[in-house]
GROMACS .gro file of C-alpha atoms in nm:
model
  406
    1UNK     CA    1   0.000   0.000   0.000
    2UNK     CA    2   0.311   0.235   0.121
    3UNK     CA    3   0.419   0.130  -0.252
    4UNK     CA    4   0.118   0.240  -0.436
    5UNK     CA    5   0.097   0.537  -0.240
    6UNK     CA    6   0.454   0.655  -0.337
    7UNK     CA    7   0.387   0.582  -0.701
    8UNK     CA    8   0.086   0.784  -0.690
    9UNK     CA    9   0.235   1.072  -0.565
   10UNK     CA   10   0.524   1.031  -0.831
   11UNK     CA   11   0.334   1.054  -1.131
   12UNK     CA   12   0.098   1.311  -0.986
   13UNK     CA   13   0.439   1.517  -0.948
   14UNK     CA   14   0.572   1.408  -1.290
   15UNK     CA   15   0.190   1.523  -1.469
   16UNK     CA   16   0.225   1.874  -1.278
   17UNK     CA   17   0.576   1.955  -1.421
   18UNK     CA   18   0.438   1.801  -1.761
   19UNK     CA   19   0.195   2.045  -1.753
   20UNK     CA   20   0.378   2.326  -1.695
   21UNK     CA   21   0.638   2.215  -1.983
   22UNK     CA   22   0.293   2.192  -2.227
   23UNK     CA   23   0.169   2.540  -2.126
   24UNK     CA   24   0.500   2.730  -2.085
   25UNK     CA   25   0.799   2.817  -2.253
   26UNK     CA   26   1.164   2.704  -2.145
   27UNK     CA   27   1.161   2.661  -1.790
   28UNK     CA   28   1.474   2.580  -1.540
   29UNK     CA   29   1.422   2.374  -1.208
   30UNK     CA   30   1.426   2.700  -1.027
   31UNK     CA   31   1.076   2.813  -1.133
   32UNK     CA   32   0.987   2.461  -1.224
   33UNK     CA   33   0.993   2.443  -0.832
   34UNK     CA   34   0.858   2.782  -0.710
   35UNK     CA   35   0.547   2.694  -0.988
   36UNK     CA   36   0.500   2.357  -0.831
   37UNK     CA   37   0.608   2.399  -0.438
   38UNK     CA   38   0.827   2.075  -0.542
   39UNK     CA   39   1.171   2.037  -0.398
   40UNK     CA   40   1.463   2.099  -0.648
   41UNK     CA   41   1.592   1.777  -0.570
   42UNK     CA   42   1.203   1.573  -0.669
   43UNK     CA   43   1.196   1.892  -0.987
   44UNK     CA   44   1.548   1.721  -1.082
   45UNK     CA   45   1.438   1.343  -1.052
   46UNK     CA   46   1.162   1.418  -1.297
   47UNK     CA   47   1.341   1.634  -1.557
   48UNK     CA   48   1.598   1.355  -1.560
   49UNK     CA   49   1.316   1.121  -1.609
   50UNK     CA   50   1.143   1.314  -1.933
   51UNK     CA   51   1.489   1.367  -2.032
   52UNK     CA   52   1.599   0.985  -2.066
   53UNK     CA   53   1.223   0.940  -2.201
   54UNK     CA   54   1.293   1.233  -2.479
   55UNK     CA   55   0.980   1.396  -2.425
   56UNK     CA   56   1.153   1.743  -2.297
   57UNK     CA   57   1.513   1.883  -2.425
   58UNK     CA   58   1.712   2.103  -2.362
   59UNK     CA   59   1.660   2.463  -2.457
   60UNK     CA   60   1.956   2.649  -2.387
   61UNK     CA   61   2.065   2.880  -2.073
   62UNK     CA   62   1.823   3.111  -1.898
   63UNK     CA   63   1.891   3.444  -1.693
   64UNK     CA   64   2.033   3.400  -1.409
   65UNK     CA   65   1.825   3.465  -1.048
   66UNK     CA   66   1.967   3.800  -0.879
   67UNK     CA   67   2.248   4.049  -1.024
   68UNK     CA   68   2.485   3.756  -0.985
   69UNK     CA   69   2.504   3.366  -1.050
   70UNK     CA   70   2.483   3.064  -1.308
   71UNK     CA   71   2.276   3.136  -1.585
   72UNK     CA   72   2.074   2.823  -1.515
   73UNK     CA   73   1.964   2.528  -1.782
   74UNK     CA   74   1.670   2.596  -1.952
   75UNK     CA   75   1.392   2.264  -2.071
   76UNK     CA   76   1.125   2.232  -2.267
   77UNK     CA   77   0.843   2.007  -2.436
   78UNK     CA   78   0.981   1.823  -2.720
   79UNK     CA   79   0.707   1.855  -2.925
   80UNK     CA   80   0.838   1.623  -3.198
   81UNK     CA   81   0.858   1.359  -2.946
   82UNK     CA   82   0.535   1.220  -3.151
   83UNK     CA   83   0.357   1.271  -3.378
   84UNK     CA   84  -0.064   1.328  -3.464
   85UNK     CA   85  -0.267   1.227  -3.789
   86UNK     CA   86  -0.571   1.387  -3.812
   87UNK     CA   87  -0.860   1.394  -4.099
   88UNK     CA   88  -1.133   1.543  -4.099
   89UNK     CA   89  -1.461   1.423  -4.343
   90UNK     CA   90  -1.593   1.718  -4.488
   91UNK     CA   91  -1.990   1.654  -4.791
   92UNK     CA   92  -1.722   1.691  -5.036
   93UNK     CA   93  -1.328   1.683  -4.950
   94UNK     CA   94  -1.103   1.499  -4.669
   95UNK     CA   95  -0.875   1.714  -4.535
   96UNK     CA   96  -0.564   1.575  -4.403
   97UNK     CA   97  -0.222   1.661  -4.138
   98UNK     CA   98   0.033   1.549  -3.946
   99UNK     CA   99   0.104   1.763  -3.621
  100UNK     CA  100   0.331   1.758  -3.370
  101UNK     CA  101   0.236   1.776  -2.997
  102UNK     CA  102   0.200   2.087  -2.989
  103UNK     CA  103  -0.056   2.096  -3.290
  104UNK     CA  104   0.178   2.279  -3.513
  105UNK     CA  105   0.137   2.151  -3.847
  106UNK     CA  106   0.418   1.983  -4.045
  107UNK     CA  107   0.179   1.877  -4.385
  108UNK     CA  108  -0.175   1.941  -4.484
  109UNK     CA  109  -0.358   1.834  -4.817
  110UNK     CA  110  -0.697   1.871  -4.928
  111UNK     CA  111  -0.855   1.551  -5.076
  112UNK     CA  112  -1.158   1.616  -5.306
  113UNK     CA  113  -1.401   1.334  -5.387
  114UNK     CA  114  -1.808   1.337  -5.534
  115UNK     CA  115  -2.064   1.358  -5.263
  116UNK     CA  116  -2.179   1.039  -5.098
  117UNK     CA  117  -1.838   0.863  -5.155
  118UNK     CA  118  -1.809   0.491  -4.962
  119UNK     CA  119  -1.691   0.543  -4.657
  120UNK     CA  120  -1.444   0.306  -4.729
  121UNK     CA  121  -1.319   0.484  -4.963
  122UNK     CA  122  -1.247   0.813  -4.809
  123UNK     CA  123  -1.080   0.599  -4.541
  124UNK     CA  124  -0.827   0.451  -4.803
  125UNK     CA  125  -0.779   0.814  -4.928
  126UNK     CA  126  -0.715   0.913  -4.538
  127UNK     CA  127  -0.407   0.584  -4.544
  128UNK     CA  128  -0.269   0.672  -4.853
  129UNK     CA  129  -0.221   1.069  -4.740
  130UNK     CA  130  -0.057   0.952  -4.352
  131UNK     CA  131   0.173   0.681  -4.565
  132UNK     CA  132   0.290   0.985  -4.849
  133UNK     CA  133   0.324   1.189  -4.511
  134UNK     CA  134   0.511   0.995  -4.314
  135UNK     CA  135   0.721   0.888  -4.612
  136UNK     CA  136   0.793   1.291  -4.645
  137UNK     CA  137   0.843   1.362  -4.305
  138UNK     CA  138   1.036   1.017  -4.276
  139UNK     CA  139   0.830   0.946  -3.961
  140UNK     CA  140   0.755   0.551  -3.850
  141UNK     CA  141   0.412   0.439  -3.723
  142UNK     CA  142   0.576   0.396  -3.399
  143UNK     CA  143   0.656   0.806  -3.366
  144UNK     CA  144   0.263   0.856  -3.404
  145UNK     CA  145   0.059   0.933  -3.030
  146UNK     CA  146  -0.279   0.916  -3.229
  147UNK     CA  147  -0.482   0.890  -3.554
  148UNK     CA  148  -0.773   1.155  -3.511
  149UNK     CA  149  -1.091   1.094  -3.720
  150UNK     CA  150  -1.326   1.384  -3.801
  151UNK     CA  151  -1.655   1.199  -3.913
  152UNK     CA  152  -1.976   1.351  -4.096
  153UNK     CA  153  -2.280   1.279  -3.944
  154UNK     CA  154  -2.434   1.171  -3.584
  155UNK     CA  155  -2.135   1.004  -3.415
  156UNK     CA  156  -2.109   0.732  -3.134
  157UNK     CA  157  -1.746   0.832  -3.051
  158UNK     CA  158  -1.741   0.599  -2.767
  159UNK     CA  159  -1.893   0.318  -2.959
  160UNK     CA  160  -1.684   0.381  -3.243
  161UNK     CA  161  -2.043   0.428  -3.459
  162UNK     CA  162  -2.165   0.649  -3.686
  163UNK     CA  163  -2.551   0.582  -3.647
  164UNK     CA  164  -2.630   0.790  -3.972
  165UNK     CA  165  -2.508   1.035  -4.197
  166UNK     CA  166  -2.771   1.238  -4.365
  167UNK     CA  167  -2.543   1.344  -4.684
  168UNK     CA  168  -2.391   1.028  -4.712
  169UNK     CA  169  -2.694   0.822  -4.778
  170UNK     CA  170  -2.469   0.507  -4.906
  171UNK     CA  171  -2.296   0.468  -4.580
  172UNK     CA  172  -2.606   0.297  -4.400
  173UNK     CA  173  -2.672   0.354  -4.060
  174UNK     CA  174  -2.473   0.200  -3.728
  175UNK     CA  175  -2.198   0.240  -3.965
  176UNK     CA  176  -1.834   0.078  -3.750
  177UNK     CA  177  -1.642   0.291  -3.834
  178UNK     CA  178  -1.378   0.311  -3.545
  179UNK     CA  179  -1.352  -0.063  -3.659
  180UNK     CA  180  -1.305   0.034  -4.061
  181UNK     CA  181  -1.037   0.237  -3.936
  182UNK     CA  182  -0.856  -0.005  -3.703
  183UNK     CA  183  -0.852  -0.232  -4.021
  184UNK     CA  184  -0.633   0.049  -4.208
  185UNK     CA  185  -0.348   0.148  -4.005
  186UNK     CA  186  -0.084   0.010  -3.816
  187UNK     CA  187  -0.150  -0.176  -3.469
  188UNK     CA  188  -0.070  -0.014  -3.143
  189UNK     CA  189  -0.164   0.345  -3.229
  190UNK     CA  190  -0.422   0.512  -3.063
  191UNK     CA  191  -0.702   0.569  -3.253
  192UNK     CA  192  -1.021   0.844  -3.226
  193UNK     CA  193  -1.300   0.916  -3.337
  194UNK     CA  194  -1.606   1.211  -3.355
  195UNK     CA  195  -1.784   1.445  -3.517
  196UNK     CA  196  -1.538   1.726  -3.666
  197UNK     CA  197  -1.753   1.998  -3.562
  198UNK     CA  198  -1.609   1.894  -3.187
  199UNK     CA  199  -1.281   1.871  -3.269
  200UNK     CA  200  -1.371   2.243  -3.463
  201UNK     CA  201  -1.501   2.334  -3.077
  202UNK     CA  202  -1.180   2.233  -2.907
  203UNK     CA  203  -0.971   2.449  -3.142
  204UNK     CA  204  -1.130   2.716  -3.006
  205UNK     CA  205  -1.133   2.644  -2.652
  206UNK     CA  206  -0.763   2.635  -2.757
  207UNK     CA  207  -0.659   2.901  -2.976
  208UNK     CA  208  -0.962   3.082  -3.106
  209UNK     CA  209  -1.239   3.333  -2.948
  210UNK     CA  210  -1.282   3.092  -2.647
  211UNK     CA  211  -0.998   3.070  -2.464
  212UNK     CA  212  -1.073   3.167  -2.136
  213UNK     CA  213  -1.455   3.015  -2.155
  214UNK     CA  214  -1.618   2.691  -1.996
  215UNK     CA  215  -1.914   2.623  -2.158
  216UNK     CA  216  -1.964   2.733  -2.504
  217UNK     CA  217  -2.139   2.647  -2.872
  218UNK     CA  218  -1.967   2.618  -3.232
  219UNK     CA  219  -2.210   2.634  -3.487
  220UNK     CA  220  -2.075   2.490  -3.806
  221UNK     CA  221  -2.219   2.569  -4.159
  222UNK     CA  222  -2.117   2.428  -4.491
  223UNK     CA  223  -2.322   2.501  -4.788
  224UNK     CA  224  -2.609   2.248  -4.750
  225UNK     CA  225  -2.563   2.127  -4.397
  226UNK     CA  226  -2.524   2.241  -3.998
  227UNK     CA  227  -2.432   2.103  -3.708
  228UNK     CA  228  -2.306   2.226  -3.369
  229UNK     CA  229  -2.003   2.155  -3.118
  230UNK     CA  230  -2.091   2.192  -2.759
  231UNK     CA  231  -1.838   2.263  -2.482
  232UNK     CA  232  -1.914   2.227  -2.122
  233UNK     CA  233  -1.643   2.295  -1.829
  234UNK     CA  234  -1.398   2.243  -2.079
  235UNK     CA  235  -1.500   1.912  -2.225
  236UNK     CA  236  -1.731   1.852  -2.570
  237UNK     CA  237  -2.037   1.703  -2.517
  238UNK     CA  238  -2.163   1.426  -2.670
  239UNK     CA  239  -2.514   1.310  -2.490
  240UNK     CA  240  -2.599   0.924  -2.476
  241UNK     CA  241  -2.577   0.843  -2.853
  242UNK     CA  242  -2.356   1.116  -2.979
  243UNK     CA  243  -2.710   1.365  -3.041
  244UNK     CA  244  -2.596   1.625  -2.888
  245UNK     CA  245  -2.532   1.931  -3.085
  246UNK     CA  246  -2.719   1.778  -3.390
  247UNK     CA  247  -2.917   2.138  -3.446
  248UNK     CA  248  -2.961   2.140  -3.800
  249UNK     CA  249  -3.250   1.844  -3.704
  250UNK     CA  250  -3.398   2.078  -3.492
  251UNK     CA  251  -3.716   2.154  -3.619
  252UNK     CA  252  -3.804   2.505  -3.643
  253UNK     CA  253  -4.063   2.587  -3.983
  254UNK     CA  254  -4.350   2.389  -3.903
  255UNK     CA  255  -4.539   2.505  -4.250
  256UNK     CA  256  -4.314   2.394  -4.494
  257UNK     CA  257  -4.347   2.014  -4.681
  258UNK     CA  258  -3.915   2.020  -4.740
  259UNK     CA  259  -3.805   1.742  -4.668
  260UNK     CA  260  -3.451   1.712  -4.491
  261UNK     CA  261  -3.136   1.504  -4.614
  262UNK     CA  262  -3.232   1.317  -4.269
  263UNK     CA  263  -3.599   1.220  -4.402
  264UNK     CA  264  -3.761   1.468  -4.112
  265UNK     CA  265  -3.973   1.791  -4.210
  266UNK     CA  266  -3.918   2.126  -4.060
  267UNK     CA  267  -3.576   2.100  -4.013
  268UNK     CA  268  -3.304   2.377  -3.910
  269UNK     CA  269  -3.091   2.240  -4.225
  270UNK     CA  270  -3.261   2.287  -4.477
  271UNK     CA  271  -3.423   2.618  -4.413
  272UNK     CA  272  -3.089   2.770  -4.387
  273UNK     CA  273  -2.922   2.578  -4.678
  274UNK     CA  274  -2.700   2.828  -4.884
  275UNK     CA  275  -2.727   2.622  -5.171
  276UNK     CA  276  -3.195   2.678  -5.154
  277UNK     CA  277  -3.103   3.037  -5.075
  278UNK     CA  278  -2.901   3.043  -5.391
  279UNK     CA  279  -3.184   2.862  -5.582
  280UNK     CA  280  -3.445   3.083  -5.396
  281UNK     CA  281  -3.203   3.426  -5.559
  282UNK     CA  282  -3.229   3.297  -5.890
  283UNK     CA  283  -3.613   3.204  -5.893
  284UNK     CA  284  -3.697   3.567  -5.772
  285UNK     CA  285  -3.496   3.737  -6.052
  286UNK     CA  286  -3.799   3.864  -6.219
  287UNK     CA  287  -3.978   3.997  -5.926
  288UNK     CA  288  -3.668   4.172  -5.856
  289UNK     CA  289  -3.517   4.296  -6.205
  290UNK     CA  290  -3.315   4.578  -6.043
  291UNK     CA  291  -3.095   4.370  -5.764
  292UNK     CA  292  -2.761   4.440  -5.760
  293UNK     CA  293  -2.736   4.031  -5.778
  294UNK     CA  294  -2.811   4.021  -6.118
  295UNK     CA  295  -2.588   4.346  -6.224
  296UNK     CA  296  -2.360   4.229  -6.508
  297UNK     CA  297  -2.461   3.851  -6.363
  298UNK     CA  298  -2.673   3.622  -6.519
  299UNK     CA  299  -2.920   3.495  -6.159
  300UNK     CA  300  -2.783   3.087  -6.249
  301UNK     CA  301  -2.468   3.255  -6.164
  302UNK     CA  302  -2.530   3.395  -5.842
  303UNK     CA  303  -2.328   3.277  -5.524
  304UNK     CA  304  -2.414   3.255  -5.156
  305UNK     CA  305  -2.108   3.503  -5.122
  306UNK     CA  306  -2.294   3.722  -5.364
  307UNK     CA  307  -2.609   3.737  -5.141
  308UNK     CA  308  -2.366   3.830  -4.833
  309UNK     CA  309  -2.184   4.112  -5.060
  310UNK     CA  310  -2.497   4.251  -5.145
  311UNK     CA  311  -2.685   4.227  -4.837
  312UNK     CA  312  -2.396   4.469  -4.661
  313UNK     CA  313  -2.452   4.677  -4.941
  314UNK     CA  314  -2.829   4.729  -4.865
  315UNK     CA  315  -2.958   4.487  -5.183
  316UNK     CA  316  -3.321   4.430  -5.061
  317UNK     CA  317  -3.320   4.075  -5.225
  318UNK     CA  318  -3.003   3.966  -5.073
  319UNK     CA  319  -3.146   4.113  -4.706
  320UNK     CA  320  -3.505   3.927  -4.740
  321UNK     CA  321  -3.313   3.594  -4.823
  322UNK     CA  322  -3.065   3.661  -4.519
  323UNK     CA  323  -3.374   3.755  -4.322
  324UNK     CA  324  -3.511   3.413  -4.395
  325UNK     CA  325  -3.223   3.257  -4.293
  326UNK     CA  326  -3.166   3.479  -3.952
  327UNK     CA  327  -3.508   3.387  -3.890
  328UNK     CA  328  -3.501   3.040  -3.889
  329UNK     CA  329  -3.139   2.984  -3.697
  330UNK     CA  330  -3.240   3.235  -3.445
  331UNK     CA  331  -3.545   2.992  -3.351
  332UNK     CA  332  -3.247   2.728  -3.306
  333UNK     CA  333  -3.030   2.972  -3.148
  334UNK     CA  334  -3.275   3.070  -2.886
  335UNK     CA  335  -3.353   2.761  -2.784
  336UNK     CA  336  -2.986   2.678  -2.736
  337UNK     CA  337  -2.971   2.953  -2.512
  338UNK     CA  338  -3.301   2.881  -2.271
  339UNK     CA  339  -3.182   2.486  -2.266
  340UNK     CA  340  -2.780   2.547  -2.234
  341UNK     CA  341  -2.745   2.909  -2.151
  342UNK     CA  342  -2.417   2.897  -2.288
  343UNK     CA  343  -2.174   3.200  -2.263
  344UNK     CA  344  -2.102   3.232  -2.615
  345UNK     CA  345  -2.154   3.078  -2.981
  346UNK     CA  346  -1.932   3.111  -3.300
  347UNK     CA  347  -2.055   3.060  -3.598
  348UNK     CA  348  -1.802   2.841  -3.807
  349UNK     CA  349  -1.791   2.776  -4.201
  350UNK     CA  350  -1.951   2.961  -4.500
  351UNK     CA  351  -2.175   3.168  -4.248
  352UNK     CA  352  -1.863   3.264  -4.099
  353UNK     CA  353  -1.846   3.476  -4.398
  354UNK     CA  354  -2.203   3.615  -4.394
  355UNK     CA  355  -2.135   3.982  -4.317
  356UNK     CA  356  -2.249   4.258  -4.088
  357UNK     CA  357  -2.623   4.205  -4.178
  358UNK     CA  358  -2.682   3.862  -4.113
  359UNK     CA  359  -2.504   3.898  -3.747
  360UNK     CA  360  -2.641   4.217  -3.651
  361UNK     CA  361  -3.037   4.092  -3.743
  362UNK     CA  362  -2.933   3.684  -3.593
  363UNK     CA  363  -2.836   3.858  -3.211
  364UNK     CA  364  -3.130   4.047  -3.261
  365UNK     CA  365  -3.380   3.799  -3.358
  366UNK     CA  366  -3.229   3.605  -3.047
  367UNK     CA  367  -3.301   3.875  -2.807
  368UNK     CA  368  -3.640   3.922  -2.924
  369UNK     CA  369  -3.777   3.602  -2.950
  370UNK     CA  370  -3.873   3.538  -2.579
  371UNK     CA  371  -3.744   3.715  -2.243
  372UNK     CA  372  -3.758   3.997  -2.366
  373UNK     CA  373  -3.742   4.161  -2.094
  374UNK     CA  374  -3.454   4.044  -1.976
  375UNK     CA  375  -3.076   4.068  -2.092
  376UNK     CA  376  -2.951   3.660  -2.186
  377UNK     CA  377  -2.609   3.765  -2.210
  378UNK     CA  378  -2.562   3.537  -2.511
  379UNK     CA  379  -2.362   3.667  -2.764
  380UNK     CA  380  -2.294   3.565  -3.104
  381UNK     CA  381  -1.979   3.609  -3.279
  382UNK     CA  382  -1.820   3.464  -3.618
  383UNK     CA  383  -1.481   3.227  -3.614
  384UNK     CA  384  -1.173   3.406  -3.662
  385UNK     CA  385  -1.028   3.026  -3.714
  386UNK     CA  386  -1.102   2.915  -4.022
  387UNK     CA  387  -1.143   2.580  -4.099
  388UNK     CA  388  -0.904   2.405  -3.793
  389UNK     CA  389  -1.055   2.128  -3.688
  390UNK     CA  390  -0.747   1.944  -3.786
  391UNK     CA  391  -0.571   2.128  -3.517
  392UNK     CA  392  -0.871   2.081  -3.291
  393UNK     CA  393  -0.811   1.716  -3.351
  394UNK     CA  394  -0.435   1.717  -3.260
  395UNK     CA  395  -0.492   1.933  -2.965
  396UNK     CA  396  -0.758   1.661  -2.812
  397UNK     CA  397  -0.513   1.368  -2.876
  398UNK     CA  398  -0.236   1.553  -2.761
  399UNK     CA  399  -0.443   1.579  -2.417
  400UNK     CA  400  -0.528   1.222  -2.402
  401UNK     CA  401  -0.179   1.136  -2.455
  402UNK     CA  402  -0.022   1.314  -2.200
  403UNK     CA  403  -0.299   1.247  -1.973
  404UNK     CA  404  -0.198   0.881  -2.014
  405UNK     CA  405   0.149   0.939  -1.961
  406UNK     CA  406   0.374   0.774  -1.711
   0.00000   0.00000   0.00000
């Protein structure tokens, strides 16, 4: 028992000077043991230990404590200890990296493929781009920490499941996919898997407008699809059967007869597809001959990006379609807020790109829909990120590797 209870407190020691390696610069044993309370002499048993290991290096000499004295050894995180492949499954492209544990990446590629490709297939494509990468980056199997899948559509991640994917009709439902991946790369690496839009969520509770927040919403758009990320005390959620966050299956237009990619009517999805509001432009040219949409542009031609340019512009086509469209995710968003009361949401993807308009009439669509009388708090901002779920991805391994560390 004496035994267990000294090895407990050793690796408890060893994870809190891991931790500060992760979230600090170089560090000598000096601070390492004013940051921790340790003694120099247990702050020197575990640098030699991480040393031997490889996981921290040397980083050169630091300032010396007080006008005089030994400019003191510096450590730090070897983040190229291991490595991280992540992909992430996107209606019509995989995208692809290696990172190191830091979630720096060393190679990206796009992949694209036709919509409802076999899932098997896009997992070949996923091999084929970590072989060419480690072949480039001359990296072994054994060098990798974790293989990070980003799936498309309602996820099991603890199962390993994907229980149905509404674009990707082919796949079936109860799909194993954790499995179909298992069966495609090397034994003994850790393997994950989830929706990307949570991986999109924990890059940024990492590096983007949520740093310093708990309990948060991503809201991720692509042209003819939605879903949502949710963060809670730090950790995405992901409900019994992986539902949660599934918004754009939320049903909000109970007088329309659309039916959604998931077979339900009166879904979030398709009332706010960019690709219908497109159509929608082009079907109201006539009714609306003088639009700047359709200045020097024939109305097939017209763009979702159009609609946004215009609508900042003051087009009154482009602001009735956006109005639809703020309508409609503002029914979502507000019931977000009343179930989750979160402290903020980004939106993520094309609507990312929507414009002044759209935001400005979305937070205040939200704020009128019920308690009004009453300030939410809620506010509701678009991603600075970009697309990152790939870093997302490498930042959620890289936890669950350390955390498993000796």
């Amino acid at each position: 028992m004496v035994q267990a209870a000294n090895r407990h407190i050793k690796l408890g020691n060893r994870k809190l000077v891991l931790n500060l390696f992760r979230n600090s610069g170089p560090l000598d044993v000096s601070r390492l043991s004013a940051a921790t309370s340790l003694s120099k002499m247990t702050i020197h048993k575990v640098v030699d230990y991480y040393l031997e290991q490889g996981v921290i290096e040397p980083a050169g000499k630091g300032e010396a404590w007080g006008e005089v004295g030994k400019k003191p050894n510096l450590f730090r995180l070897n983040a190229g200890y291991r490595h991280i492949f992540s992909a992430q499954m996107f209606e019509t492209s995989l995208v692809a990296a290696v990172t190191d544990l830091n979630a720096t990446i060393l190679r990206q590629k796009r992949i694209p493929y036709p919509k409802d490709t076999a899932l098997g297939d896009i997992l070949d494509q996923a091999r084929f781009a970590f072989d060419e990468m480690c072949r480039d980056l001359k990296s072994a199997a054994k060098n990798f920490a974790a293989v990070v899948l980003g799936t498309n559509g309602v996820t099991d991640s603890q199962a390993g499941v994907i229980l149905t994917s509404p674009h990707f009709s082919s796949w079936g439902n109860m799909v194993p996919v954790l499995e179909l991946l298992r069966e495609r790369f090397p034994l003994g690496i850790p393997l994950h898997v989830d929706n990307w839009i949570r991986h999109q969520a924990y890059a940024e509770m990492k590096i983007g407008a949520a740093r310093n927040l708990r309990r948060f919403m991503v809201i991720g758009t692509e042209p003819d699809g939605i879903s949502s990320g949710l963060v809670w005390d730090g950790k995405p959620v992901h409900g019994r059967k992986g539902l949660a966050g599934e918004i754009g299956h939320m049903q909000v237009d109970l007088n329309t007869d659309v039916v959604c990619a998931c077979g339900g009517v009166g879904c979030l999805e398709p009332a706010v597809s960019l690709i219908r509001m497109q159509d929608k432009a082009q079907s109201l040219a006539d009714k609306y001959p003088d639009s700047m949409l359709f200045s020097g542009t024939r109305p097939e031609a017209v763009t979702y990006q159009n609609i946004f340019r215009s609508a900042d512009a003051g087009d009154e086509l482009s602001r009735r379609l956006l109005d639809d469209a703020a309508r409609f995710m503002a029914m979502a968003v507000n019931n977000i807020v009343q179930v989750c009361d979160p402290e903020l949401i980004i939106i993520q993807g094309e609507y990312a790109g929507a414009g002044d308009y759209f935001l400005q009439r979305l937070n205040d669509r939200v704020r009128r829909i019920s308690l009004v009388n009453m300030d939410k708090g809620i506010h509701i901002i678009y991603s600075q990120l970009g697309q990152q779920g790939v870093i997302g991805a490498a930042y959620y391994a890289a936890d669950q590797f350390f955390a498993h560390m000796d």
